Short mmCIF file of C-alpha atoms in Angstrom, two decimals:
data_model
loop_
_atom_site.label_atom_id
_atom_site.label_comp_id
_atom_site.label_asym_id
_atom_site.label_seq_id
_atom_site.Cartn_x
_atom_site.Cartn_y
_atom_site.Cartn_z
CA MET A 1208 -167.42 22.10 36.19
CA SER A 1209 -169.73 21.83 39.17
CA ALA A 1210 -172.58 19.36 39.41
CA TRP A 1211 -174.90 22.31 38.94
CA ALA A 1212 -173.55 22.99 35.46
CA ALA A 1213 -173.97 19.32 34.59
CA LEU A 1214 -177.74 19.53 35.07
CA THR A 1215 -180.00 20.31 32.14
CA LEU A 1216 -181.25 23.84 31.80
CA ARG A 1217 -184.77 22.57 32.47
CA THR A 1218 -183.79 20.99 35.81
CA ARG A 1219 -181.82 24.06 36.80
CA LEU A 1220 -184.77 26.33 36.06
CA ALA A 1221 -187.09 24.06 38.08
CA VAL A 1222 -184.69 23.96 41.04
CA ALA A 1223 -184.25 27.72 40.99
CA TYR A 1224 -188.01 28.06 40.88
CA VAL A 1225 -188.45 25.76 43.90
CA ILE A 1226 -185.83 27.62 45.90
CA ALA A 1227 -187.42 30.98 45.16
CA THR A 1228 -190.93 29.71 45.95
CA SER A 1229 -189.77 28.01 49.16
CA LEU A 1230 -188.06 31.14 50.42
CA VAL A 1231 -191.19 33.18 49.88
CA LEU A 1232 -193.43 30.51 51.41
CA CYS A 1233 -191.18 30.04 54.47
CA ALA A 1234 -191.07 33.76 55.12
CA PHE A 1235 -194.83 33.89 54.81
CA ALA A 1236 -195.33 30.91 57.15
CA ILE A 1237 -193.06 32.40 59.81
CA PHE A 1238 -194.89 35.67 59.55
CA VAL A 1239 -198.28 33.97 59.90
CA ALA A 1240 -197.15 31.87 62.89
CA VAL A 1241 -195.72 34.85 64.77
CA PHE A 1242 -198.72 37.01 63.90
CA VAL A 1243 -201.31 34.44 65.03
CA HIS A 1244 -199.37 33.72 68.22
CA GLU A 1245 -199.22 37.38 69.10
CA ARG A 1246 -202.88 37.90 68.21
CA LEU A 1247 -203.96 35.04 70.47
CA HIS A 1248 -202.01 36.38 73.43
CA ALA A 1249 -203.30 39.88 72.87
CA GLU A 1250 -206.84 38.52 72.71
CA ILE A 1251 -206.39 36.63 76.01
CA THR A 1252 -204.95 39.66 77.74
CA HIS A 1253 -207.79 41.81 76.47
CA ARG A 1254 -210.42 39.39 77.76
CA LEU A 1255 -208.79 39.08 81.18
CA ASP A 1256 -208.58 42.83 81.43
CA GLN A 1257 -212.25 43.28 80.67
CA GLU A 1258 -213.32 40.57 83.10
CA VAL A 1259 -211.30 41.96 85.97
CA GLU A 1260 -212.64 45.42 85.40
CA ILE A 1261 -216.25 44.21 85.53
CA ALA A 1262 -215.57 42.22 88.71
CA GLU A 1263 -213.94 45.14 90.43
CA ARG A 1264 -217.14 47.16 90.18
CA SER A 1265 -218.81 44.83 92.72
CA LEU A 1266 -216.35 45.66 95.48
CA ARG A 1267 -217.60 47.87 98.31
CA MET A 1268 -216.32 49.10 101.59
CA ASP A 1269 -218.10 47.60 104.62
CA SER A 1270 -218.69 49.35 107.99
CA SER A 1271 -215.36 48.18 109.39
CA GLY A 1272 -213.53 49.74 106.46
CA ARG A 1273 -212.71 46.44 104.72
CA LEU A 1274 -213.32 45.69 101.08
CA VAL A 1275 -216.08 43.12 100.61
CA TRP A 1276 -217.98 41.62 97.71
CA HIS A 1277 -221.21 43.51 97.30
CA ALA A 1278 -224.03 41.65 95.73
CA PRO A 1279 -227.28 43.52 96.27
CA HIS A 1280 -229.48 40.89 94.69
CA GLY A 1281 -227.80 37.75 95.77
CA ALA A 1282 -224.47 36.17 95.92
CA HIS A 1283 -223.34 36.48 92.37
CA GLU A 1284 -225.77 38.79 90.78
CA ALA A 1285 -223.46 41.73 90.28
CA TYR A 1286 -220.94 39.55 88.57
CA LEU A 1287 -222.00 37.66 85.49
CA PRO A 1288 -221.26 33.99 85.01
CA LEU A 1289 -217.74 33.35 83.86
CA ARG A 1290 -218.04 33.26 80.17
CA ASN A 1291 -214.72 34.57 79.14
CA VAL A 1292 -212.33 33.38 81.84
CA SER A 1293 -211.62 30.07 83.54
CA TRP A 1294 -211.64 31.51 87.03
CA LEU A 1295 -211.36 34.81 88.86
CA ASP A 1296 -210.58 35.70 92.47
CA ILE A 1297 -209.91 38.79 94.58
CA HIS A 1298 -207.79 38.80 97.72
CA ARG A 1299 -206.91 41.35 100.33
CA PRO A 1300 -203.22 42.13 100.65
CA ASP A 1301 -203.07 39.93 103.77
CA GLY A 1302 -204.12 36.93 101.69
CA THR A 1303 -207.73 36.59 102.80
CA LEU A 1304 -210.19 35.89 100.04
CA ILE A 1305 -212.79 38.50 99.14
CA TYR A 1306 -214.34 36.76 96.21
CA ARG A 1307 -213.79 33.74 94.04
CA ALA A 1308 -215.67 32.47 91.02
CA PRO A 1309 -216.78 29.97 90.14
CA GLU A 1310 -217.70 29.21 93.74
CA SER A 1311 -220.11 26.33 93.62
CA ASP A 1312 -218.27 23.98 91.37
CA MET A 1313 -214.87 24.77 92.78
CA ALA A 1314 -214.74 21.26 94.05
CA GLY A 1315 -213.56 19.99 90.73
CA THR A 1316 -211.34 22.87 89.84
CA ALA A 1317 -210.26 24.28 93.19
CA ALA A 1318 -207.17 22.17 93.18
CA ALA A 1319 -206.46 23.54 89.75
CA VAL A 1320 -206.53 27.13 90.96
CA PRO A 1321 -203.06 28.03 92.12
CA SER A 1322 -202.94 29.45 95.64
CA PHE A 1323 -202.62 33.16 96.03
CA GLU A 1324 -199.06 34.38 96.33
CA LYS A 1325 -198.88 37.73 98.08
CA GLU A 1326 -195.30 38.31 96.99
CA ARG A 1327 -195.95 38.00 93.29
CA THR A 1328 -195.91 41.30 91.53
CA SER A 1329 -198.80 42.30 89.36
CA GLY A 1330 -198.79 41.77 85.63
CA ILE A 1331 -199.48 39.06 83.12
CA PHE A 1332 -197.84 35.65 83.37
CA SER A 1333 -198.32 31.97 82.72
CA ILE A 1334 -198.52 29.28 85.37
CA THR A 1335 -198.78 25.51 85.09
CA THR A 1336 -200.73 24.05 87.99
CA SER A 1337 -199.97 20.82 89.76
CA GLY A 1338 -202.84 19.35 87.75
CA GLY A 1339 -200.95 20.08 84.58
CA VAL A 1340 -203.23 22.88 83.38
CA GLN A 1341 -201.54 25.92 81.96
CA TYR A 1342 -203.16 29.24 82.83
CA ARG A 1343 -202.57 32.66 81.52
CA ILE A 1344 -203.09 34.90 84.55
CA LEU A 1345 -203.62 38.64 84.80
CA GLN A 1346 -202.95 39.94 88.31
CA ARG A 1347 -203.87 43.49 89.14
CA ASP A 1348 -203.72 45.77 92.19
CA ILE A 1349 -206.95 47.48 93.10
CA GLU A 1350 -207.33 50.46 95.34
CA ILE A 1351 -210.73 51.66 96.44
CA ALA A 1352 -210.95 54.52 98.95
CA GLY A 1353 -207.48 53.82 100.26
CA GLN A 1354 -208.05 50.07 100.60
CA ARG A 1355 -205.97 47.70 98.51
CA ALA A 1356 -206.97 44.42 96.99
CA ILE A 1357 -205.47 42.12 94.43
CA SER A 1358 -207.51 40.56 91.64
CA ARG A 1359 -206.53 37.60 89.54
CA ALA A 1360 -208.21 36.30 86.43
CA ALA A 1361 -207.08 33.31 84.42
CA ILE A 1362 -207.79 31.70 81.08
CA SER A 1363 -206.66 28.20 80.32
CA GLU A 1364 -204.13 28.36 77.56
CA GLY A 1365 -205.08 24.91 76.35
CA LYS A 1366 -207.46 26.18 73.71
CA ALA A 1367 -205.03 28.72 72.32
CA GLU A 1368 -202.28 26.14 72.32
CA ARG A 1369 -204.47 23.75 70.38
CA GLN A 1370 -205.21 26.46 67.84
CA LEU A 1371 -201.52 27.21 67.46
CA ASP A 1372 -200.71 23.52 67.21
CA THR A 1373 -203.21 23.16 64.38
CA LEU A 1374 -201.63 26.10 62.63
CA TYR A 1375 -198.15 24.63 63.02
CA TRP A 1376 -199.35 21.32 61.65
CA VAL A 1377 -200.92 22.98 58.67
CA ILE A 1378 -197.74 24.89 57.97
CA GLY A 1379 -195.50 21.89 58.61
CA LEU A 1380 -197.42 19.66 56.24
CA GLY A 1381 -198.48 22.29 53.73
CA LEU A 1382 -195.06 23.80 53.15
CA PRO A 1383 -193.30 20.67 51.85
CA LEU A 1384 -196.38 19.87 49.80
CA ALA A 1385 -196.34 23.37 48.28
CA MET A 1386 -192.63 23.04 47.56
CA LEU A 1387 -193.20 19.71 45.87
CA LEU A 1388 -196.02 21.12 43.79
CA SER A 1389 -194.02 24.21 42.82
CA GLY A 1390 -191.12 21.97 41.82
CA PHE A 1391 -193.37 19.87 39.68
CA GLY A 1392 -195.05 22.94 38.20
CA GLY A 1393 -191.71 24.63 37.61
CA TYR A 1394 -190.38 21.57 35.84
CA LEU A 1395 -193.45 21.45 33.60
CA MET A 1396 -193.31 25.17 32.86
CA ALA A 1397 -189.58 25.10 32.08
CA GLY A 1398 -190.27 22.16 29.81
CA ARG A 1399 -192.97 24.08 27.99
CA ALA A 1400 -190.79 27.17 27.65
CA LEU A 1401 -187.83 25.17 26.40
CA ALA A 1402 -189.79 22.91 24.06
CA PRO A 1403 -188.96 25.10 21.00
CA MET A 1404 -185.31 24.75 21.99
CA SER A 1405 -185.40 20.97 21.58
CA ARG A 1406 -187.12 21.40 18.21
CA ILE A 1407 -184.44 23.89 17.16
CA THR A 1408 -181.69 21.52 18.29
CA ALA A 1409 -183.21 18.61 16.38
CA GLN A 1410 -183.64 20.74 13.25
CA ALA A 1411 -180.16 22.28 13.48
CA ARG A 1412 -178.67 18.80 13.70
CA ALA A 1413 -180.24 17.98 10.34
CA ILE A 1414 -178.67 21.02 8.64
CA ASN A 1415 -175.33 20.34 7.00
CA ALA A 1416 -173.41 21.33 3.89
CA GLU A 1417 -175.75 19.29 1.70
CA ARG A 1418 -178.92 20.66 3.25
CA LEU A 1419 -178.11 24.32 3.80
CA ASP A 1420 -181.49 25.34 2.43
CA ALA A 1421 -183.23 23.98 5.55
CA ARG A 1422 -184.32 26.57 8.11
CA LEU A 1423 -185.11 26.42 11.81
CA PRO A 1424 -188.78 26.61 12.85
CA VAL A 1425 -189.71 29.99 14.31
CA ALA A 1426 -192.37 29.49 16.99
CA ASN A 1427 -192.73 33.08 18.13
CA ARG A 1428 -190.55 35.67 16.47
CA HIS A 1429 -191.03 38.15 19.35
CA ASP A 1430 -189.52 36.17 22.23
CA GLU A 1431 -185.85 35.50 22.92
CA LEU A 1432 -185.84 32.06 21.35
CA GLY A 1433 -187.55 33.41 18.26
CA GLU A 1434 -184.93 36.12 17.97
CA LEU A 1435 -182.18 33.55 18.30
CA THR A 1436 -183.80 31.38 15.64
CA VAL A 1437 -184.21 34.27 13.23
CA THR A 1438 -180.54 35.18 13.74
CA PHE A 1439 -179.52 31.60 13.07
CA ASN A 1440 -181.69 31.43 9.97
CA ASP A 1441 -180.04 34.60 8.74
CA LEU A 1442 -176.66 33.04 9.30
CA PHE A 1443 -177.73 29.91 7.43
CA PHE A 1444 -178.94 32.06 4.56
CA ARG A 1445 -175.59 33.83 4.26
CA LEU A 1446 -173.73 30.54 4.60
CA GLN A 1447 -175.88 29.00 1.93
CA ARG A 1448 -175.26 31.90 -0.42
CA SER A 1449 -171.49 31.91 -0.06
CA PHE A 1450 -171.45 28.14 -0.20
CA GLU A 1451 -173.38 28.15 -3.45
CA GLU A 1452 -171.15 30.86 -4.88
CA LEU A 1453 -168.11 28.85 -3.94
CA LYS A 1454 -169.57 25.70 -5.47
CA ARG A 1455 -170.48 27.51 -8.68
CA CYS A 1456 -167.04 29.11 -8.82
CA THR A 1457 -165.33 25.75 -8.38
CA ALA A 1458 -167.51 24.23 -11.09
CA ASP A 1459 -166.81 27.15 -13.45
CA ALA A 1460 -163.08 27.05 -12.73
CA SER A 1461 -163.00 23.30 -13.37
CA HIS A 1462 -164.84 23.82 -16.62
CA GLU A 1463 -162.49 26.60 -17.72
CA LEU A 1464 -159.45 24.51 -16.80
CA ARG A 1465 -160.84 21.49 -18.54
CA THR A 1466 -161.36 23.12 -21.94
CA PRO A 1467 -157.69 23.90 -22.71
CA LEU A 1468 -156.68 20.48 -21.41
CA THR A 1469 -159.15 18.81 -23.74
CA ILE A 1470 -157.78 20.82 -26.65
CA ILE A 1471 -154.17 19.99 -25.76
CA ARG A 1472 -155.12 16.35 -25.62
CA SER A 1473 -156.98 16.26 -28.91
CA VAL A 1474 -154.30 18.30 -30.71
CA GLY A 1475 -151.68 15.90 -29.38
CA GLU A 1476 -153.68 12.92 -30.54
CA VAL A 1477 -154.03 14.40 -34.04
CA GLY A 1478 -150.28 15.14 -34.09
CA LEU A 1479 -149.48 11.55 -33.21
CA GLY A 1480 -152.11 10.11 -35.47
CA ARG A 1481 -150.43 10.77 -38.76
CA HIS A 1482 -147.02 11.66 -40.13
CA HIS A 1483 -146.25 15.39 -40.47
CA ASN A 1484 -143.40 17.36 -41.84
CA GLU A 1485 -141.40 19.62 -39.53
CA ALA A 1486 -143.70 22.61 -40.03
CA GLY A 1487 -146.67 20.40 -39.26
CA TYR A 1488 -145.19 19.26 -35.96
CA ARG A 1489 -144.26 22.85 -35.10
CA GLU A 1490 -147.88 23.74 -35.71
CA VAL A 1491 -149.11 20.98 -33.38
CA ILE A 1492 -146.66 21.85 -30.62
CA GLY A 1493 -147.45 25.55 -31.04
CA ALA A 1494 -151.17 24.90 -30.69
CA MET A 1495 -150.53 22.91 -27.53
CA LEU A 1496 -148.30 25.64 -26.11
CA GLU A 1497 -150.99 28.23 -26.85
CA GLU A 1498 -153.50 26.30 -24.81
CA ALA A 1499 -150.95 25.80 -22.05
CA ASP A 1500 -150.49 29.57 -22.12
CA ARG A 1501 -154.23 30.03 -21.76
CA LEU A 1502 -154.18 27.71 -18.75
CA THR A 1503 -151.34 29.68 -17.17
CA LEU A 1504 -153.23 32.92 -17.70
CA LEU A 1505 -156.36 31.51 -16.15
CA ILE A 1506 -154.49 30.28 -13.11
CA ASP A 1507 -152.72 33.64 -12.83
CA SER A 1508 -156.10 35.38 -12.89
CA LEU A 1509 -157.51 33.02 -10.30
CA LEU A 1510 -154.49 33.61 -8.09
CA ALA A 1511 -154.86 37.35 -8.53
CA LEU A 1512 -158.50 37.08 -7.50
CA THR A 1513 -157.70 34.88 -4.51
CA ARG A 1514 -155.02 37.33 -3.47
CA VAL A 1515 -157.33 40.35 -3.52
CA GLU A 1516 -160.18 38.37 -1.95
CA GLY A 1517 -157.92 37.66 1.02
CA LEU A 1518 -156.96 41.31 1.44
CA GLN A 1519 -158.84 43.53 3.86
CA TYR A 1520 -157.09 46.74 2.90
CA PRO A 1521 -154.48 47.71 0.30
CA LEU A 1522 -151.02 46.84 1.55
CA ASN A 1523 -148.99 49.32 -0.47
CA ALA A 1524 -151.24 52.29 0.09
CA LYS A 1525 -149.89 55.54 -1.30
CA SER A 1526 -151.43 58.65 -2.69
CA VAL A 1527 -152.42 57.90 -6.27
CA ASP A 1528 -153.71 60.38 -8.86
CA LEU A 1529 -156.57 58.60 -10.61
CA GLY A 1530 -156.30 60.94 -13.61
CA VAL A 1531 -152.65 60.10 -14.21
CA LEU A 1532 -153.45 56.43 -13.78
CA ALA A 1533 -156.28 56.68 -16.33
CA ASP A 1534 -153.93 58.43 -18.76
CA ASP A 1535 -151.33 55.68 -18.35
CA VAL A 1536 -153.84 52.95 -19.00
CA ALA A 1537 -155.30 54.78 -21.99
CA THR A 1538 -151.84 55.26 -23.51
CA GLN A 1539 -150.97 51.62 -22.99
CA PHE A 1540 -154.23 50.14 -24.25
CA GLY A 1541 -155.21 52.85 -26.71
CA VAL A 1542 -153.74 50.76 -29.53
CA LEU A 1543 -156.43 48.15 -28.98
CA ALA A 1544 -159.15 50.76 -29.51
CA GLU A 1545 -157.20 52.14 -32.41
CA GLU A 1546 -157.09 48.73 -34.04
CA LYS A 1547 -160.88 48.58 -33.89
CA GLY A 1548 -161.23 52.12 -35.15
CA GLN A 1549 -162.71 53.26 -31.84
CA THR A 1550 -162.12 56.67 -30.34
CA LEU A 1551 -160.73 56.55 -26.83
CA THR A 1552 -160.78 59.80 -24.88
CA VAL A 1553 -159.69 60.73 -21.37
CA GLU A 1554 -161.44 63.64 -19.65
CA ARG A 1555 -159.78 65.01 -16.57
CA THR A 1556 -159.29 68.52 -15.30
CA GLU A 1557 -157.67 68.65 -11.87
CA PRO A 1558 -155.72 66.06 -9.89
CA VAL A 1559 -157.96 63.56 -8.12
CA SER A 1560 -156.04 61.79 -5.37
CA VAL A 1561 -157.04 58.60 -3.68
CA THR A 1562 -155.12 56.48 -1.21
CA GLY A 1563 -154.40 53.00 -2.44
CA ASP A 1564 -152.24 50.50 -4.25
CA SER A 1565 -151.51 51.99 -7.66
CA GLY A 1566 -150.80 48.54 -9.16
CA LEU A 1567 -154.19 47.21 -8.07
CA LEU A 1568 -156.06 50.37 -9.12
CA HIS A 1569 -154.26 50.21 -12.47
CA GLN A 1570 -155.59 46.67 -12.81
CA VAL A 1571 -159.13 47.90 -12.11
CA ILE A 1572 -159.01 50.47 -14.93
CA VAL A 1573 -157.37 47.96 -17.30
CA ASN A 1574 -160.00 45.32 -16.62
CA ILE A 1575 -162.94 47.66 -17.16
CA LEU A 1576 -161.40 49.42 -20.17
CA ASP A 1577 -160.46 46.11 -21.79
CA ASN A 1578 -164.09 44.99 -21.52
CA ALA A 1579 -165.31 48.27 -22.98
CA ILE A 1580 -162.98 48.00 -25.98
CA LYS A 1581 -163.66 44.28 -26.42
CA TYR A 1582 -167.45 44.49 -26.45
CA THR A 1583 -167.92 47.80 -28.26
CA GLN A 1584 -168.34 47.47 -32.00
CA PRO A 1585 -165.59 48.74 -34.36
CA GLY A 1586 -165.85 52.48 -34.87
CA GLY A 1587 -167.47 52.92 -31.46
CA ARG A 1588 -166.55 55.35 -28.73
CA VAL A 1589 -164.99 54.74 -25.30
CA ARG A 1590 -164.67 57.56 -22.80
CA LEU A 1591 -162.65 57.68 -19.56
CA ARG A 1592 -163.66 60.45 -17.18
CA VAL A 1593 -162.06 61.30 -13.82
CA ASP A 1594 -163.88 63.69 -11.52
CA HIS A 1595 -164.61 64.18 -7.84
CA THR A 1596 -167.21 65.42 -5.41
CA ASP A 1597 -166.51 66.83 -1.94
CA SER A 1598 -165.53 63.49 -0.51
CA GLU A 1599 -165.43 61.02 -3.37
CA ALA A 1600 -163.28 60.37 -6.39
CA ILE A 1601 -165.17 59.20 -9.45
CA LEU A 1602 -163.84 57.28 -12.41
CA GLU A 1603 -166.24 56.63 -15.24
CA ILE A 1604 -165.65 54.36 -18.18
CA ALA A 1605 -168.44 54.77 -20.71
CA ASP A 1606 -168.94 53.15 -24.08
CA ASN A 1607 -171.62 53.10 -26.74
CA GLY A 1608 -171.50 49.34 -27.13
CA PRO A 1609 -174.32 46.81 -26.88
CA GLY A 1610 -175.01 47.60 -23.22
CA ILE A 1611 -175.94 45.19 -20.45
CA ALA A 1612 -179.50 44.19 -19.61
CA PRO A 1613 -180.54 45.45 -16.14
CA GLU A 1614 -181.04 41.93 -14.80
CA ASN A 1615 -177.35 41.23 -15.44
CA HIS A 1616 -175.98 44.35 -13.76
CA LYS A 1617 -175.15 42.50 -10.57
CA LYS A 1618 -174.05 39.31 -12.25
CA VAL A 1619 -171.28 40.88 -14.33
CA PHE A 1620 -169.25 41.27 -11.15
CA GLU A 1621 -169.55 37.59 -10.28
CA ARG A 1622 -166.68 35.25 -10.96
CA PHE A 1623 -166.73 33.56 -14.37
CA TYR A 1624 -169.92 35.34 -15.37
CA ARG A 1625 -170.01 36.36 -19.00
CA VAL A 1626 -173.03 38.01 -20.52
CA ASP A 1627 -172.86 36.32 -23.89
CA VAL A 1628 -171.84 32.70 -23.55
CA SER A 1629 -171.69 32.21 -27.33
CA ARG A 1630 -168.78 34.65 -27.52
CA SER A 1631 -166.78 33.04 -24.77
CA ARG A 1632 -164.31 31.36 -27.10
CA THR A 1633 -164.09 34.05 -29.76
CA VAL A 1634 -163.64 36.92 -27.33
CA LYS A 1635 -160.73 36.26 -25.01
CA GLY A 1636 -161.19 36.32 -21.27
CA PHE A 1637 -162.45 34.23 -18.40
CA GLY A 1638 -165.05 36.49 -16.79
CA LEU A 1639 -162.78 37.23 -13.84
CA GLY A 1640 -161.76 40.80 -14.65
CA LEU A 1641 -164.76 42.58 -13.15
CA ALA A 1642 -164.79 40.28 -10.11
CA ILE A 1643 -161.19 41.29 -9.44
CA ALA A 1644 -162.02 44.95 -10.10
CA ARG A 1645 -164.92 44.91 -7.67
CA ARG A 1646 -162.91 43.28 -4.92
CA VAL A 1647 -160.03 45.74 -5.36
CA VAL A 1648 -162.43 48.70 -5.21
CA GLU A 1649 -164.05 47.22 -2.10
CA ILE A 1650 -160.79 46.83 -0.22
CA HIS A 1651 -160.11 50.47 -1.06
CA GLY A 1652 -163.35 51.36 0.69
CA GLY A 1653 -165.16 52.23 -2.51
CA ARG A 1654 -167.88 50.82 -4.70
CA ILE A 1655 -168.36 49.97 -8.32
CA GLU A 1656 -171.62 50.39 -10.22
CA VAL A 1657 -172.84 49.87 -13.71
CA SER A 1658 -175.63 51.75 -15.36
CA SER A 1659 -176.60 50.66 -18.77
CA ALA A 1660 -179.40 50.16 -21.14
CA CYS A 1661 -179.42 47.76 -24.05
CA GLN A 1662 -178.21 49.30 -27.30
CA THR A 1663 -177.11 52.61 -25.76
CA GLY A 1664 -173.91 51.47 -24.09
CA SER A 1665 -172.67 50.94 -20.57
CA VAL A 1666 -171.19 53.22 -17.93
CA PHE A 1667 -169.00 51.66 -15.27
CA ARG A 1668 -168.53 54.01 -12.36
CA VAL A 1669 -165.84 53.49 -9.73
CA VAL A 1670 -166.32 55.58 -6.60
CA LEU A 1671 -163.45 55.79 -4.14
CA PRO A 1672 -162.97 57.88 -0.99
CA LEU A 1673 -161.03 61.01 -1.84
CA ALA A 1674 -157.60 61.35 -0.25
CA VAL A 1675 -156.89 64.65 1.42
CA SER A 1676 -154.83 66.44 -1.21
CA PRO A 1677 -151.69 68.35 -0.22
CA ASN A 1678 -153.42 71.61 -1.24
CA GLN A 1679 -156.36 70.94 1.01
CA ARG A 1680 -154.09 70.00 3.87
CA ASP A 1681 -152.22 73.24 3.44
CA ALA A 1682 -155.48 75.13 3.26
CA ASN A 1683 -156.68 73.48 6.47
CA ARG A 1684 -153.43 74.26 8.19
CA GLY A 1685 -153.40 77.85 6.95
CA MET B 1134 -139.47 46.65 -29.44
CA LEU B 1135 -137.40 46.43 -32.60
CA GLU B 1136 -134.34 47.10 -30.47
CA TYR B 1137 -135.32 44.31 -28.14
CA LEU B 1138 -135.83 41.93 -31.06
CA LEU B 1139 -132.47 42.92 -32.53
CA LEU B 1140 -130.79 42.33 -29.20
CA HIS B 1141 -132.34 38.89 -29.11
CA GLN B 1142 -131.70 38.14 -32.76
CA ASP B 1143 -132.25 34.52 -33.81
CA ARG B 1144 -133.75 33.77 -30.44
CA ALA B 1145 -137.42 33.33 -29.54
CA VAL B 1146 -138.89 36.27 -27.67
CA SER B 1147 -142.00 35.47 -25.67
CA ARG B 1148 -144.82 37.89 -24.87
CA GLU B 1149 -143.92 37.44 -21.23
CA MET B 1150 -140.41 38.76 -21.87
CA LEU B 1151 -141.75 41.73 -23.81
CA ALA B 1152 -144.26 42.54 -21.06
CA ARG B 1153 -141.59 42.34 -18.39
CA ASP B 1154 -138.78 44.18 -20.21
CA ILE B 1155 -140.60 46.77 -22.31
CA TRP B 1156 -143.85 47.39 -20.39
CA ARG B 1157 -142.22 46.77 -17.00
CA GLU B 1158 -145.28 44.77 -16.12
CA VAL B 1159 -144.77 41.65 -14.00
CA ARG B 1160 -148.46 40.82 -13.84
CA ARG B 1161 -149.54 39.36 -17.10
CA ALA B 1162 -153.04 39.96 -18.28
CA THR B 1163 -154.82 39.12 -21.51
CA PRO B 1164 -155.17 42.78 -22.50
CA LEU B 1165 -151.42 43.30 -22.41
CA ASP B 1166 -150.89 40.28 -24.66
CA ASN B 1167 -153.31 41.85 -27.11
CA VAL B 1168 -151.43 45.15 -26.92
CA ILE B 1169 -148.18 43.37 -27.63
CA ASP B 1170 -149.76 41.60 -30.61
CA VAL B 1171 -150.99 44.90 -32.03
CA HIS B 1172 -147.58 46.52 -31.69
CA MET B 1173 -145.91 43.48 -33.19
CA ALA B 1174 -148.30 43.56 -36.12
CA ARG B 1175 -147.49 47.23 -36.74
CA LEU B 1176 -143.76 46.61 -36.42
CA ARG B 1177 -144.02 43.73 -38.84
CA LYS B 1178 -145.80 45.96 -41.33
CA LYS B 1179 -142.98 48.52 -41.10
CA VAL B 1180 -140.10 46.04 -41.12
CA ASP B 1181 -141.30 43.48 -43.57
CA GLY B 1182 -143.95 45.45 -45.38
CA ALA B 1183 -144.33 44.14 -48.84
CA ALA B 1184 -140.84 42.60 -48.88
CA GLY B 1185 -140.76 39.03 -50.05
CA HIS B 1186 -138.19 37.96 -47.46
CA LYS B 1187 -139.77 38.12 -43.99
CA LEU B 1188 -137.60 38.87 -40.99
CA ILE B 1189 -140.11 38.75 -38.15
CA HIS B 1190 -141.50 35.30 -37.56
CA THR B 1191 -144.31 34.24 -35.30
CA LEU B 1192 -143.63 31.11 -33.28
CA ARG B 1193 -146.97 29.68 -32.34
CA GLY B 1194 -147.34 29.23 -28.66
CA VAL B 1195 -143.96 30.75 -27.94
CA GLY B 1196 -143.72 34.28 -29.28
CA PHE B 1197 -141.70 36.00 -31.95
CA MET B 1198 -138.25 35.80 -33.51
CA LEU B 1199 -136.21 38.19 -35.60
CA SER B 1200 -134.13 36.11 -37.94
CA GLU B 1201 -132.91 36.06 -41.48
CA VAL B 1202 -133.88 32.45 -41.90
CA ALA B 1203 -137.29 31.09 -41.27
CA PRO B 1204 -137.40 28.72 -38.31
#
């Protein structure tokens, strides 16, 4: 990784900010410098131009046909004192002077006025005199009634240069200062913007398996950080839920595993405790084997659940007729209902095909039907109904048993949940059947619901996506 | 089931064996055990009925046995 990546986000933001600000400031400074420079030169040229034009108006032709300075009211009256230019002179093409201003105090500055060069072409140019003064000079050709003359006007560039120098100093000193300030400001601003981040980091560090209920602070739920925090909190919530479910499941499983072991142990202790005849020992061993059997069943059920929990889709998917499956299950388990004097009926009219693992779907019907028979009173009624809508296959298992209170409708599908704890030893089962059923239905892309009211019975409804039946396929093709 | 018991005369037959060989069910579930128990109870009623000498014996924790002598 580069050194850039090693910097903190805050520093990187500040540096980026400084670079951006500096680029803008530099561009602006260059623009200002060029603009002011150009403006100053344009101003000088404009002033020279004006001055020369005014001076030219005082030129007249004398009797011999030469251009002379005409001052009707005295030497300099026609031409105003030099306010705008340093000096001004007018020569004839042969180099003789017509007029020069200032005249009286030329003593001091005469040496500073560069001598007239006949060869120089007209225009605007800069000259540095021997005295070290830099002049901006405008030289122009004049023609009055066929007579030529050349005028020159000059402005010392010293003042303009000083102005420019000041500007350059301001820019040269101000720019680094501005960059420094923007860097400082950028660093502060980035710090402010990222402050919630440090809080989130500190808080997230404190969240672990033991403290999953903690949540990150949400400063502003509308900005990006807030969104991130809300997403994280959501994730923590889901983690917490599955973690708690897992914990509860482990605790329940341990409890269920422990009970048969305790019985085996105590039966064994009783068997050892006193002398029995052969039948007595058989009894003891039998009781222990029964509990061992119960353990095996529980572990089988847990394995079955784990297996279907790991599945994402049914592996042995084939076309399965739910009606036939319901008939099979009813035939197999009808004796249980019969024993309790319950009537078990199967209602189905036409084939209802779904795609899935027939073994797993069989298990679903068995698990729900077994519950229905188990919890419905003797002489009750259990009804299996297979039907379909346009796109869904429906399997309903209804009974007129004690029903399930609405608050428990969701819980019955949880692992190890049993509505009536007091019956848990007298009525066989571990509370895993419906959990397995739900998972199997889910991996088949369906859902399982229960609707029930106390005292009127329960209806378990399995809804699965309908497979395209051969008839329909033929119809579509035809 | 009677045939199966006769074939395995004097030997213990577990519910697991019955589930596998008669119901062709490898997965064992509590409901199937109950079904087997119901069928066994009915068979016992038919075979032994009111007879004083029982032929079908329940072996606790193991299963069932068809035998002339009690285990």
